[in-house]
Coordinates of C-alpha atoms in Angstrom, one line a residue:
Chain B
X1006 CA 0.2 -0.1 0.5
X1007 CA 0.8 3.9 -1.0
X1008 CA -0.1 6.1 0.9
X1009 CA 1.2 10.5 0.4
X1010 CA 0.1 12.8 2.7
X1011 CA -0.4 16.6 1.9
X1012 CA 2.8 15.8 -0.8
X1013 CA 3.8 18.9 -2.4
X1014 CA 6.8 19.1 -3.9
X1015 CA 9.3 21.7 -4.9
X1016 CA 12.3 21.4 -7.8
X1017 CA 14.8 23.5 -6.3
X1018 CA 14.8 26.3 -8.6
X1019 CA 10.9 26.7 -7.5
X1020 CA 8.3 25.0 -9.8
X1021 CA 5.8 24.0 -8.2
X1022 CA 5.7 20.7 -9.1
X1023 CA 3.2 18.6 -6.6
X1024 CA 0.8 20.6 -4.5
X1025 CA -1.1 18.7 -1.5
X1026 CA -1.6 15.1 -3.0
X1027 CA -2.9 13.0 -1.5
X1028 CA -2.9 9.2 -2.4
X1029 CA -4.3 6.0 -0.6
X1030 CA -2.7 2.6 -2.8
X1031 CA -4.5 -0.4 -2.0
X1032 CA -1.5 -3.7 -2.6
X1033 CA -2.2 -4.7 -6.1
X1034 CA -3.6 -1.8 -7.4
X1035 CA -3.6 -0.8 -11.5
X1036 CA -3.3 2.5 -10.9
X1037 CA -3.4 4.6 -14.1
X1038 CA -2.3 8.3 -13.6
X1039 CA -3.5 10.4 -17.8
X1040 CA -3.4 14.4 -16.8
X1041 CA -1.4 16.7 -19.6
X1042 CA 2.7 17.3 -20.4
X1043 CA 3.6 19.6 -17.6
X1044 CA 0.7 17.8 -15.4
X1045 CA 2.7 16.7 -12.8
X1046 CA 2.4 12.8 -13.9
X1047 CA 6.8 11.9 -13.9
X1048 CA 6.7 13.7 -11.4
X1049 CA 4.6 12.1 -8.2
X1050 CA 5.5 8.7 -9.9
X1051 CA 8.9 10.1 -9.7
X1052 CA 8.5 11.3 -5.9
X1053 CA 7.2 7.1 -5.2
X1054 CA 10.9 5.6 -5.5
X1055 CA 13.0 9.0 -4.6
X1056 CA 13.9 9.9 -7.5
X1057 CA 12.1 13.3 -6.9
X1058 CA 12.7 13.9 -3.4
X1059 CA 9.2 15.8 -1.9
X1060 CA 9.9 18.4 0.0
X1061 CA 6.6 18.2 2.0
X1062 CA 3.9 15.7 3.2
X1063 CA 4.3 12.3 4.4
X1064 CA 4.5 9.1 2.1
X1065 CA 5.1 5.9 2.5
X1066 CA 5.3 2.5 1.0
X1067 CA 4.8 -0.3 2.4
X1068 CA 4.9 -0.1 6.6
X1069 CA 8.3 2.1 5.1
X1070 CA 7.8 5.6 5.9
X1071 CA 10.4 7.4 2.7
X1072 CA 12.5 9.3 3.3
X1073 CA 14.6 11.3 0.2
X1074 CA 17.7 12.5 2.6
X1075 CA 18.9 9.0 3.7
X1076 CA 20.8 8.1 0.5
X1077 CA 21.4 3.9 2.2
X1078 CA 17.0 3.8 2.9
X1079 CA 16.5 5.2 -0.5
X1080 CA 18.3 2.3 -1.7
X1081 CA 17.0 -0.1 0.5
X1082 CA 13.5 1.7 -1.4
X1083 CA 14.0 1.1 -3.8
X1084 CA 15.4 -2.6 -4.5
X1085 CA 11.1 -3.2 -3.3
X1086 CA 10.6 -0.9 -6.5
X1087 CA 11.0 -1.6 -10.0
X1088 CA 10.9 0.9 -12.5
X1089 CA 10.1 1.5 -16.2
X1090 CA 11.0 4.6 -18.6
X1091 CA 10.1 5.8 -21.7
X1092 CA 13.0 4.7 -23.1
X1093 CA 13.9 1.5 -21.5
X1094 CA 16.4 2.9 -20.4
X1095 CA 18.8 -0.2 -21.2
X1096 CA 22.8 -0.4 -21.5
X1097 CA 22.6 -0.9 -25.0
X1098 CA 26.2 -1.9 -25.4
X1099 CA 25.6 -4.8 -22.5
X1100 CA 23.6 -7.8 -23.1
X1101 CA 20.4 -8.7 -22.2
X1102 CA 21.3 -10.4 -19.3
X1103 CA 24.0 -8.0 -17.3
X1104 CA 20.7 -5.4 -18.3
X1105 CA 18.9 -7.8 -15.8
X1106 CA 20.7 -8.5 -13.6
X1107 CA 21.4 -4.7 -13.1
X1108 CA 17.5 -5.6 -11.2
X1109 CA 20.1 -7.6 -9.1
X1110 CA 21.8 -5.0 -7.2
X1111 CA 20.5 -3.1 -4.0
X1112 CA 20.9 -7.7 -3.0
X1113 CA 24.2 -8.3 -5.3
X1114 CA 28.1 -7.5 -2.9
X1115 CA 28.7 -4.0 -4.8
X1116 CA 32.6 -6.9 -5.0
X1117 CA 30.0 -9.8 -7.6
X1118 CA 28.9 -6.7 -9.2
X1119 CA 31.6 -5.1 -10.0
X1120 CA 33.5 -8.0 -11.0
X1121 CA 30.2 -9.3 -12.6
X1122 CA 30.6 -12.6 -10.7
X1123 CA 27.0 -12.6 -9.3
X1124 CA 25.8 -15.5 -7.9
X1125 CA 23.4 -18.3 -8.9
X1126 CA 19.9 -17.9 -8.0
X1127 CA 20.9 -14.5 -9.1
X1128 CA 20.9 -15.6 -12.3
X1129 CA 18.3 -17.9 -11.7
X1130 CA 16.0 -15.0 -10.6
X1131 CA 17.1 -12.9 -14.1
X1132 CA 16.0 -15.8 -17.1
X1133 CA 12.4 -16.1 -14.9
X1134 CA 12.2 -13.3 -15.6
X1135 CA 13.1 -13.3 -18.6
X1136 CA 10.8 -16.3 -18.9
X1137 CA 7.6 -13.6 -18.0
X1138 CA 8.0 -11.7 -20.6
X1139 CA 8.7 -14.6 -23.5
X1140 CA 12.0 -13.3 -24.4
X1141 CA 14.8 -15.4 -23.0
X1142 CA 15.9 -15.9 -26.2
X1143 CA 18.2 -13.3 -26.6
X1144 CA 19.5 -13.3 -22.6
X1145 CA 22.7 -13.2 -24.7
X1146 CA 23.0 -10.4 -27.0
X1147 CA 23.3 -7.3 -26.7
X1148 CA 20.9 -4.6 -25.6
X1149 CA 21.3 -2.8 -28.6
X1150 CA 19.8 -4.8 -31.0
X1151 CA 17.0 -5.0 -30.7
X1152 CA 13.3 -3.5 -31.3
X1153 CA 11.7 -1.0 -29.3
X1154 CA 9.1 -3.0 -27.8
X1155 CA 11.9 -6.3 -26.8
X1156 CA 13.8 -3.2 -25.1
X1157 CA 11.4 -2.6 -22.9
X1158 CA 10.7 -6.3 -22.3
X1159 CA 13.9 -6.7 -21.4
X1160 CA 13.3 -3.2 -18.5
X1161 CA 10.4 -5.0 -17.8
X1162 CA 12.4 -8.8 -16.9
X1163 CA 15.1 -5.7 -15.2
X1164 CA 12.2 -4.4 -12.6
X1165 CA 10.8 -8.5 -12.6
X1166 CA 14.5 -9.4 -11.4
X1167 CA 14.1 -7.1 -8.2
X1168 CA 11.4 -8.3 -6.9
X1169 CA 9.5 -5.9 -6.6
X1170 CA 6.0 -4.9 -4.3
X1171 CA 5.8 -2.2 -6.7
X1172 CA 6.6 -1.7 -10.2
X1173 CA 6.1 2.8 -11.6
X1174 CA 6.2 2.9 -15.3
X1175 CA 7.2 6.2 -17.2
X1176 CA 5.1 6.5 -20.2
X1177 CA 5.9 2.7 -21.0
X1178 CA 4.1 3.4 -24.4
X1179 CA 4.6 6.5 -25.3
X1180 CA 7.3 5.5 -27.2
X1181 CA 6.3 2.2 -29.5
X1182 CA 3.2 1.8 -32.2
X1183 CA 0.4 0.7 -31.2
X1184 CA 0.8 -2.6 -31.3
X1185 CA 3.5 -2.9 -29.3
X1186 CA 1.8 -0.8 -26.5
X1187 CA -0.7 -2.8 -27.1
X1188 CA 1.5 -5.9 -26.2
X1189 CA 3.5 -4.2 -22.9
X1190 CA 0.3 -3.0 -21.4
X1191 CA -0.3 -6.5 -21.6
X1192 CA 2.5 -7.7 -20.1
X1193 CA 2.3 -4.7 -17.5
X1194 CA -1.5 -6.2 -16.8
X1195 CA -1.3 -9.8 -16.7
X1196 CA 2.3 -9.4 -14.4
X1197 CA 0.1 -7.5 -12.1
X1198 CA -2.4 -9.9 -11.6
X1199 CA -0.4 -12.9 -11.1
X1200 CA 1.9 -11.1 -8.7
X1201 CA 0.0 -9.4 -7.7
X1202 CA 2.1 -7.0 -7.5
X1203 CA 1.1 -2.2 -6.9
X1204 CA 1.0 -1.3 -10.5
X1205 CA 1.2 2.4 -10.8
X1206 CA 1.8 3.4 -15.0
X1207 CA 1.1 7.7 -16.5
X1208 CA -0.2 7.5 -19.7
X1209 CA -0.8 9.7 -22.6
X1210 CA -3.2 7.6 -24.1
X1211 CA -7.2 7.7 -22.5
X1212 CA -8.3 4.1 -24.4
X1213 CA -4.6 2.3 -22.9
X1214 CA -5.8 3.3 -19.8
X1215 CA -9.2 3.0 -20.0
X1216 CA -8.4 -1.5 -20.8
X1217 CA -5.7 -2.2 -18.6
X1218 CA -6.0 0.1 -15.6
X1219 CA -8.5 -0.5 -12.3
X1220 CA -8.5 3.2 -11.5
X1221 CA -7.5 6.1 -13.3
X1222 CA -5.7 9.7 -11.3
X1223 CA -6.4 12.2 -13.0
X1224 CA -3.4 15.2 -13.1
X1225 CA -3.4 18.8 -14.2
X1226 CA -1.3 21.4 -12.2
X1227 CA 0.6 19.9 -10.4
X1228 CA -3.1 18.6 -8.2
X1229 CA -4.5 14.9 -8.0
X1230 CA -7.7 16.1 -10.3
X1231 CA -10.0 13.0 -10.4
X1232 CA -9.4 9.4 -8.4
X1233 CA -12.2 6.9 -9.5
X1234 CA -12.4 3.4 -10.7
X1235 CA -12.5 3.1 -15.0
X1236 CA -16.2 3.5 -14.9
X1237 CA -16.7 6.4 -13.7
X1238 CA -13.7 7.9 -15.7
X1239 CA -15.8 9.3 -18.8
X1240 CA -14.8 11.1 -20.9
X1241 CA -16.6 14.5 -19.7
X1242 CA -14.4 13.6 -16.4
X1243 CA -11.5 13.3 -18.5
X1244 CA -11.9 16.9 -20.7
X1245 CA -12.6 18.0 -17.5
X1246 CA -9.1 17.5 -15.7
X1247 CA -8.4 18.4 -19.5
X1248 CA -9.7 21.2 -19.7
X1249 CA -10.0 20.6 -24.1
X1250 CA -12.4 18.4 -25.8
X1251 CA -10.6 15.2 -27.0
X1252 CA -9.0 14.5 -30.2
X1253 CA -7.7 11.9 -31.9
X1254 CA -4.2 11.8 -30.8
X1255 CA -5.3 11.1 -27.3
X1256 CA -6.3 7.6 -28.3
X1257 CA -3.7 5.1 -29.7
X1258 CA -4.8 2.8 -32.4
X1259 CA -6.7 -0.7 -31.9
X1260 CA -5.2 -3.2 -30.7
X1261 CA -5.9 -5.8 -33.6
X1262 CA -2.6 -5.8 -35.9
X1263 CA -4.0 -6.7 -39.2
X1264 CA -5.3 -2.5 -38.8
X1265 CA -3.8 -1.8 -41.4
X1266 CA -0.5 -0.4 -41.0
X1267 CA -0.7 2.9 -42.1
X1268 CA -2.3 4.7 -40.1
X1269 CA -1.1 2.9 -37.1
X1270 CA 2.5 3.9 -39.0
X1271 CA 1.0 7.0 -38.4
X1272 CA -0.6 7.5 -34.3
X1273 CA 3.2 5.7 -34.0
X1274 CA 4.5 8.5 -35.0
X1275 CA 2.2 10.9 -33.1
X1276 CA 2.6 8.8 -30.1
X1277 CA 6.4 9.6 -29.7
X1278 CA 6.9 13.1 -31.5
X1279 CA 3.5 13.2 -28.9
X1280 CA 6.2 12.3 -25.7
X1281 CA 9.3 14.5 -27.5
X1282 CA 7.3 17.1 -26.6
X1283 CA 6.0 16.2 -23.1
X1284 CA 10.1 15.4 -22.9
X1285 CA 10.7 19.0 -23.6
X1286 CA 8.5 21.3 -22.7
X1287 CA 8.4 19.7 -19.2
X1288 CA 11.2 22.1 -18.7
X1289 CA 9.9 24.1 -20.7
X1290 CA 7.0 24.2 -18.0
X1291 CA 9.4 24.9 -15.6
X1292 CA 10.9 28.3 -16.8
X1293 CA 7.9 29.3 -17.7
X1294 CA 7.1 29.5 -13.3
Chain X
X1121 CA 4.1 40.0 -49.1
X1122 CA 4.4 42.6 -52.9
X1123 CA 7.5 44.0 -51.9
X1124 CA 9.3 40.6 -52.2
X1125 CA 8.1 40.2 -54.9
X1126 CA 9.7 43.3 -56.1
X1127 CA 13.0 42.7 -53.9
X1128 CA 12.9 39.9 -56.1
X1129 CA 17.0 39.7 -57.3
X1130 CA 19.3 43.0 -57.8
X1131 CA 18.8 43.9 -61.4
X1132 CA 15.8 42.1 -62.0
X1133 CA 13.8 44.6 -62.4
X1134 CA 16.9 45.9 -65.7
X1135 CA 15.8 42.5 -67.0
X1136 CA 13.3 42.8 -69.6
X1137 CA 12.3 39.5 -70.4
X1138 CA 12.4 38.4 -66.3
X1139 CA 8.6 41.1 -66.4
X1140 CA 5.0 39.3 -67.4
X1141 CA 3.3 41.4 -70.5
X1142 CA 0.4 40.7 -69.6
X1143 CA 0.4 42.6 -66.0
X1144 CA -0.1 47.0 -66.6
X1145 CA 2.1 47.8 -63.0
X1146 CA 5.8 48.5 -63.1
X1147 CA 7.6 45.4 -60.7
X1148 CA 9.7 48.3 -59.6
X1149 CA 7.9 49.8 -57.5
X1150 CA 9.7 54.1 -55.9
X1151 CA 11.1 53.1 -53.4
X1152 CA 12.2 49.4 -53.1
X1153 CA 15.4 50.8 -53.1
X1154 CA 14.9 51.6 -49.5
X1155 CA 14.3 49.1 -48.0
X1156 CA 16.9 47.1 -49.5
X1157 CA 19.4 45.6 -46.3
X1158 CA 22.7 48.4 -45.9
X1159 CA 25.2 46.5 -46.3
X1160 CA 26.7 45.6 -42.9
X1161 CA 30.3 47.3 -42.4
X1162 CA 33.4 45.0 -42.6
X1163 CA 35.0 47.3 -40.6
X1164 CA 36.0 45.0 -37.5
X1165 CA 36.8 42.5 -39.4
X1166 CA 39.8 44.0 -42.1
X1167 CA 40.4 45.7 -38.8
X1168 CA 41.4 42.0 -37.5
X1169 CA 42.4 41.3 -40.7
X1170 CA 44.9 44.0 -40.9
X1171 CA 46.2 42.8 -37.1
X1172 CA 47.4 39.8 -37.7
X1173 CA 49.4 41.0 -39.9
X1174 CA 50.7 43.2 -38.2
X1175 CA 51.8 41.2 -35.6
X1176 CA 53.5 38.4 -38.5
X1177 CA 55.7 40.8 -39.8
X1178 CA 56.6 42.5 -36.1
X1179 CA 56.5 38.9 -34.6
X1180 CA 59.0 38.1 -38.0
X1181 CA 61.3 41.9 -37.3
X1182 CA 61.3 41.1 -33.5
X1183 CA 63.1 38.3 -33.3
X1184 CA 65.6 38.8 -36.4
X1185 CA 64.5 35.9 -38.7
X1186 CA 66.5 35.8 -41.8
X1187 CA 63.0 35.5 -44.2
X1188 CA 66.1 36.2 -47.5
X1189 CA 67.4 32.7 -45.8
X1190 CA 64.1 31.0 -47.1
X1191 CA 65.1 31.8 -50.4
X1192 CA 67.8 29.0 -50.1
X1193 CA 65.7 26.8 -49.0
X1194 CA 65.5 24.7 -52.6
X1195 CA 68.7 24.5 -52.8
X1196 CA 69.3 23.6 -49.2
X1197 CA 66.6 21.1 -49.5
X1198 CA 68.6 18.7 -52.3
X1199 CA 72.5 19.3 -50.9
X1200 CA 71.2 17.2 -47.3
X1201 CA 68.2 15.3 -49.5
X1202 CA 71.1 14.0 -51.3
X1203 CA 73.2 13.0 -48.2
X1204 CA 71.0 11.3 -46.3
X1205 CA 69.5 9.6 -49.8
X1206 CA 73.2 8.4 -50.0
X1207 CA 72.5 6.8 -46.9
X1208 CA 69.4 5.3 -47.1
X1209 CA 70.2 3.9 -51.4
X1210 CA 73.3 2.1 -50.6
X1211 CA 73.9 -1.1 -51.1
X1212 CA 73.5 -1.9 -47.2
X1213 CA 77.1 -3.9 -46.9
X1214 CA 77.2 -4.8 -43.1
X1215 CA 78.1 -1.8 -42.1
X1216 CA 74.9 -0.2 -43.4
X1217 CA 73.4 -2.5 -42.3
X1218 CA 74.2 -2.5 -39.1
X1219 CA 73.2 1.0 -38.4
X1220 CA 69.7 0.5 -40.5
X1221 CA 68.9 -2.6 -37.3
X1222 CA 71.3 -0.8 -34.9
X1223 CA 68.2 2.3 -35.9
X1224 CA 65.0 0.0 -36.1
X1225 CA 66.3 -0.9 -32.4
X1226 CA 66.9 2.1 -31.0
X1227 CA 63.0 2.7 -32.2
X1228 CA 61.4 -0.3 -31.2
X1229 CA 63.0 0.9 -27.5
X1230 CA 60.7 4.0 -28.5
X1231 CA 57.2 3.3 -29.2
X1232 CA 58.3 0.3 -25.7
X1233 CA 58.5 3.6 -23.4
X1234 CA 56.1 5.1 -25.4
X1235 CA 54.1 2.1 -24.2
X1236 CA 54.6 2.0 -20.8
X1237 CA 54.4 5.8 -20.7
X1238 CA 50.3 5.1 -22.5
X1239 CA 50.0 1.8 -19.6
X1240 CA 51.3 4.7 -17.1
X1241 CA 49.0 7.5 -18.0
X1242 CA 46.0 4.9 -18.3
X1243 CA 45.9 2.8 -15.4
X1244 CA 45.4 6.3 -13.3
X1245 CA 43.6 8.2 -16.2
X1246 CA 40.3 5.3 -15.2
X1247 CA 39.9 6.8 -11.7
X1248 CA 41.4 10.2 -12.2
X1249 CA 38.7 10.4 -15.1
X1250 CA 35.5 9.5 -12.7
X1251 CA 37.0 12.0 -10.3
X1252 CA 37.0 14.9 -12.1
X1253 CA 33.3 14.7 -14.3
X1254 CA 30.8 16.2 -12.6
X1255 CA 28.3 13.6 -12.7
X1256 CA 29.4 11.0 -10.4
X1257 CA 32.1 12.8 -7.7
X1258 CA 31.4 15.7 -5.5
X1259 CA 32.1 19.0 -6.0
X1260 CA 35.4 19.8 -2.7
X1261 CA 36.9 15.8 -4.9
X1262 CA 35.9 17.8 -8.7
X1263 CA 37.2 21.0 -7.7
X1264 CA 40.7 19.2 -6.4
X1265 CA 41.5 17.1 -9.0
X1266 CA 40.1 19.4 -11.9
X1267 CA 43.0 21.5 -10.1
X1268 CA 45.5 18.6 -10.2
X1269 CA 45.2 17.5 -13.3
X1270 CA 45.4 21.8 -15.4
X1271 CA 48.6 21.8 -13.0
X1272 CA 50.2 18.4 -14.5
X1273 CA 48.4 19.3 -18.3
X1274 CA 50.7 22.7 -18.0
X1275 CA 53.7 20.7 -17.3
X1276 CA 55.0 19.5 -21.3
X1277 CA 56.3 16.3 -21.0
X1278 CA 60.4 17.4 -22.1
X1279 CA 60.2 19.7 -18.2
X1280 CA 59.1 16.8 -16.0
X1281 CA 61.5 14.3 -17.8
X1282 CA 64.8 17.1 -18.3
X1283 CA 63.2 18.9 -14.4
X1284 CA 62.1 16.0 -12.9
X1285 CA 62.4 12.2 -14.5
X1286 CA 65.5 12.1 -15.9
X1287 CA 67.8 12.6 -12.6
X1288 CA 65.8 10.7 -10.9
X1289 CA 66.1 7.5 -13.1
X1290 CA 69.7 8.4 -14.9
X1291 CA 70.0 8.7 -18.2
X1292 CA 71.2 6.7 -21.2
X1293 CA 69.6 4.2 -23.3
X1294 CA 68.5 1.0 -22.3
X1295 CA 67.7 1.6 -19.0
X1296 CA 67.3 4.4 -16.3
X1297 CA 66.8 7.0 -19.4
X1298 CA 63.7 4.7 -20.3
X1299 CA 62.2 5.2 -17.6
X1300 CA 63.0 8.3 -16.6
X1301 CA 61.4 8.3 -20.0
X1302 CA 58.3 6.7 -20.0
X1303 CA 57.8 7.8 -15.7
X1304 CA 57.9 11.6 -18.4
X1305 CA 55.5 10.5 -20.8
X1306 CA 52.8 8.8 -18.1
X1307 CA 52.5 11.3 -15.9
X1308 CA 51.9 14.0 -18.5
X1309 CA 49.8 11.6 -20.5
X1310 CA 47.1 11.3 -16.8
X1311 CA 46.3 14.7 -17.5
X1312 CA 44.8 14.6 -21.1
X1313 CA 44.0 11.1 -20.2
X1314 CA 42.3 12.7 -17.3
X1315 CA 40.2 15.2 -18.6
X1316 CA 39.3 13.8 -21.9
X1317 CA 37.8 10.9 -19.9
X1318 CA 36.0 13.2 -17.8
X1319 CA 34.4 14.6 -20.6
X1320 CA 33.5 12.0 -22.1
X1321 CA 32.2 10.3 -18.5
X1322 CA 30.0 13.6 -18.6
X1323 CA 28.2 13.0 -21.7
X1324 CA 26.8 9.9 -21.3
X1325 CA 23.0 9.6 -21.3
X1326 CA 22.0 9.6 -18.1
X1327 CA 18.9 7.8 -19.0
X1328 CA 20.9 4.4 -17.7
X1329 CA 22.2 6.1 -14.9
X1330 CA 18.5 6.9 -13.8
X1331 CA 17.3 2.9 -14.6
X1332 CA 19.8 1.6 -12.5
X1333 CA 19.8 4.5 -9.5
X1334 CA 15.5 3.3 -10.0
X1335 CA 16.6 -0.1 -9.0
X1336 CA 18.4 0.6 -6.4
X1337 CA 22.7 0.1 -6.6
X1338 CA 25.0 1.8 -4.9
X1339 CA 27.8 4.9 -7.3
X1340 CA 30.4 1.5 -7.5
X1341 CA 27.5 -0.3 -9.3
X1342 CA 25.8 2.8 -11.2
X1343 CA 30.0 3.1 -13.0
X1344 CA 30.2 -0.8 -13.3
X1345 CA 27.0 -1.5 -14.7
X1346 CA 25.9 2.6 -16.6
X1347 CA 29.1 4.3 -16.9
X1348 CA 31.5 2.1 -17.9
X1349 CA 30.0 0.2 -20.6
X1350 CA 28.7 3.5 -23.1
X1351 CA 32.5 5.3 -22.2
X1352 CA 34.6 2.4 -23.2
X1353 CA 34.4 3.5 -26.6
X1354 CA 35.5 6.3 -26.2
X1355 CA 38.3 5.8 -23.3
X1356 CA 40.5 3.3 -25.1
X1357 CA 40.4 5.0 -28.4
X1358 CA 40.8 7.9 -26.0
X1359 CA 44.2 6.1 -25.1
X1360 CA 45.6 5.0 -29.2
X1361 CA 45.7 8.1 -29.5
X1362 CA 47.4 9.1 -27.3
X1363 CA 49.9 6.1 -27.8
X1364 CA 50.1 7.2 -30.9
X1365 CA 51.1 10.9 -29.6
X1366 CA 53.9 9.7 -27.5
X1367 CA 55.6 7.5 -29.9
X1368 CA 56.5 10.9 -31.0
X1369 CA 57.0 12.1 -28.2
X1370 CA 58.8 9.2 -26.6
X1371 CA 61.3 10.4 -29.6
X1372 CA 61.9 12.8 -28.9
X1373 CA 62.5 13.0 -25.1
X1374 CA 65.3 10.4 -26.1
X1375 CA 67.0 13.4 -27.0
X1376 CA 67.1 14.8 -24.4
X1377 CA 68.6 11.7 -23.0
X1378 CA 65.7 9.2 -22.1
X1379 CA 66.6 6.3 -24.5
X1380 CA 65.9 5.2 -28.0
X1381 CA 65.3 6.7 -31.3
X1382 CA 66.1 10.0 -30.0
X1383 CA 69.4 9.3 -28.5
X1384 CA 70.8 7.6 -31.6
X1385 CA 69.7 10.7 -33.9
X1386 CA 71.2 13.5 -31.6
X1387 CA 74.5 11.0 -31.7
X1388 CA 74.7 10.8 -35.4
X1389 CA 73.9 14.6 -35.1
X1390 CA 76.8 15.2 -33.1
X1391 CA 78.8 14.0 -36.4
X1392 CA 77.1 15.4 -38.3
X1393 CA 77.3 12.1 -40.4
X1394 CA 73.9 12.7 -42.9
X1395 CA 74.0 9.6 -44.2
X1396 CA 73.2 7.5 -41.1
X1397 CA 70.8 10.7 -40.8
X1398 CA 68.8 9.3 -42.7
X1399 CA 68.2 5.9 -42.5
X1400 CA 67.2 6.9 -39.0
X1401 CA 64.8 10.0 -40.0
X1402 CA 63.2 6.9 -42.1
X1403 CA 63.2 4.2 -39.5
X1404 CA 61.3 7.1 -37.4
X1405 CA 58.7 7.6 -39.9
X1406 CA 58.3 3.9 -41.5
X1407 CA 57.8 2.8 -38.3
X1408 CA 55.5 5.9 -36.5
X1409 CA 53.1 5.1 -39.1
X1410 CA 53.3 1.2 -38.5
X1411 CA 52.1 2.0 -35.8
X1412 CA 49.7 5.1 -36.2
X1413 CA 48.1 2.6 -38.9
X1414 CA 47.2 -0.3 -36.7
X1415 CA 46.4 1.8 -33.6
X1416 CA 43.8 4.3 -36.6
X1417 CA 43.0 0.7 -37.2
X1418 CA 41.8 -0.7 -33.6
X1419 CA 40.2 3.7 -32.6
X1420 CA 38.1 2.6 -35.5
X1421 CA 37.2 -0.7 -34.4
X1422 CA 36.3 0.1 -31.1
X1423 CA 33.7 3.3 -32.0
X1424 CA 31.8 2.2 -35.1
X1425 CA 32.7 -2.3 -34.7
X1426 CA 29.2 -2.9 -32.8
X1427 CA 27.6 -0.5 -35.5
X1428 CA 28.8 -2.3 -37.9
X1429 CA 28.2 -6.1 -36.7
X1430 CA 24.5 -4.5 -36.3
X1431 CA 23.7 -3.3 -39.3
X1432 CA 25.0 -5.7 -41.6
X1433 CA 25.5 -9.3 -39.7
X1434 CA 23.0 -9.9 -37.8
X1435 CA 19.2 -8.1 -38.4
X1436 CA 17.2 -6.4 -35.7
X1437 CA 15.0 -9.8 -34.5
X1438 CA 11.6 -10.4 -35.4
X1439 CA 9.1 -9.6 -32.1
X1440 CA 8.4 -12.6 -30.5
X1441 CA 10.7 -14.7 -32.8
X1442 CA 7.8 -16.5 -34.1
X1443 CA 10.3 -18.4 -36.6
X1444 CA 9.2 -16.0 -39.9
X1445 CA 12.1 -13.6 -41.2
X1446 CA 11.8 -10.1 -41.8
X1447 CA 11.0 -9.8 -45.1
X1448 CA 12.9 -7.1 -46.5
X1449 CA 14.8 -3.6 -45.5
X1450 CA 15.6 -3.5 -41.7
X1451 CA 13.6 -0.3 -41.1
X1452 CA 16.8 1.1 -38.7
X1453 CA 14.2 2.5 -36.5
X1454 CA 14.1 0.9 -33.4
X1455 CA 9.6 1.2 -32.9
X1456 CA 9.4 -2.3 -35.1
X1457 CA 6.7 -5.1 -34.4
X1458 CA 5.1 -7.6 -35.7
X1459 CA 2.0 -9.2 -36.3
X1460 CA 3.0 -12.3 -34.2
X1461 CA 0.4 -15.5 -35.5
X1462 CA -1.8 -16.1 -32.7
X1463 CA 0.0 -19.6 -31.5
X1464 CA 2.9 -18.2 -30.9
X1465 CA 1.5 -15.1 -29.1
X1466 CA -0.2 -17.7 -26.1
X1467 CA 3.4 -19.5 -26.6
X1468 CA 4.6 -16.3 -24.7
X1469 CA 1.5 -16.2 -22.3
X1470 CA 0.7 -13.3 -24.3

């Protein structure tokens, strides 16, 4: 269970990332966070594992109170909270297996890490994680030789190797084409259901959020403006969150891979540019304040 | 918009064939010339060129260079060239063969000095590079290491050799002089190598760092698995390039008494033994070029090797590996997927 109590995040440059966020996310829930670029989705997700330190309030993951100032505590927390990213963030020059084994870092003595001499049970866990996402055959290939969807699944395997209680996913499918996006979302959903891992996903695409999540949290300007089950997140509600009417950009093309590939490509390009815009507009938003 | 058309180009209005005969209005509005931009002043540029020229001439007269000696240049080139060529191109009898092998031995000593110096530099430059990288080390360490490195860089290796290493280890070919040369090269290599490596480290992609941090890695684990794999090819290329530089430097250090080809060169120069000088020079150029080529080849392989392997050899793998090879050329973009057959999807548990 994750509890946010009056969480504020003020960045060093004075930009207010989150203001007075109160949330309670139960164990095993699949939560999608929606909102426009710069609404604070990434900030919210990153406060959970301390990548962005919150400046006031109380944050609890399980029974443990998150303390952004203690490095040792943060490392311990991060070993229980896995995270996947929009740009996969794999080390592309090393093998898939070594990327997954990075997930074992917190449990591995430093000297073993430095020599790359992982324990047999850690390797076994890494292989099991790769099997769970269906790419164990790529274990010894360089990560750079994999396609985007495969790389994201390696990232999921890395998170699974941590044996986490919580998975955070920051726009996990924003740089993938629609069929792959659905595939990765299905993987996440299946893992959440099989292993009972609490999963929090930032989303750009409303239809993906609706079809895979249990619960949707809407954010605007650093505040939670909607929080409810998927059924309640009607178009009208989301338009209220976005403060604009919904457009074709808010949905990803359908699941069926057989659908006209041209349309799919276009949507993929759209989502890719959209993702790029997100990345760039966040500092821009900060600068404005 | 209309003014743009009028300003289409210099002289366009005066060219009758370009004027459409049907249009009644003149293409050249009376006030068009006023709207053209004024040519920007080139005063600063011209003054700059003038200063450069004045400094050049002043430097020549200030140092008392006799420029007329340049007129004799072709003649002396031919004269000394002939002297040296007579040494290089003579049929090698026993003595001359001895000169050649002596030159090669000395040159290989120089290369060995350069190699040892580079290794010493490489050994220290990697940790120092991390300490001098702003994204990897705390501010106090960063400032101190940066300062020490810039001091090292400010001292030329010749000074290291004359002032520190040669008095410490002794002069002469073989033994003390060689060690002194290697240490001088090593220390001065540390300065530049660490700087370049720290810059490579500062330029790494932050994504893997963030993901590594997010999985609970400590600083050393992060360096080992997120930073080193990214910078290692560049670091190796930097080391090899420094080796190439050190070969030339070690030849110069030899002249000062650090052993190797430089010692031999200063001996034969002292005797004005022009045919032997020719042999030594040919050996220096030959060996340096060969080592440069090998080193450049390895550097190229280290940096670009992976890309060639991926682009040519192994095409991007098909998702889920359904068995059907991807037809057609492989797209460069990393976002690609396939409509995998339902059966394989089920097998993969999707």
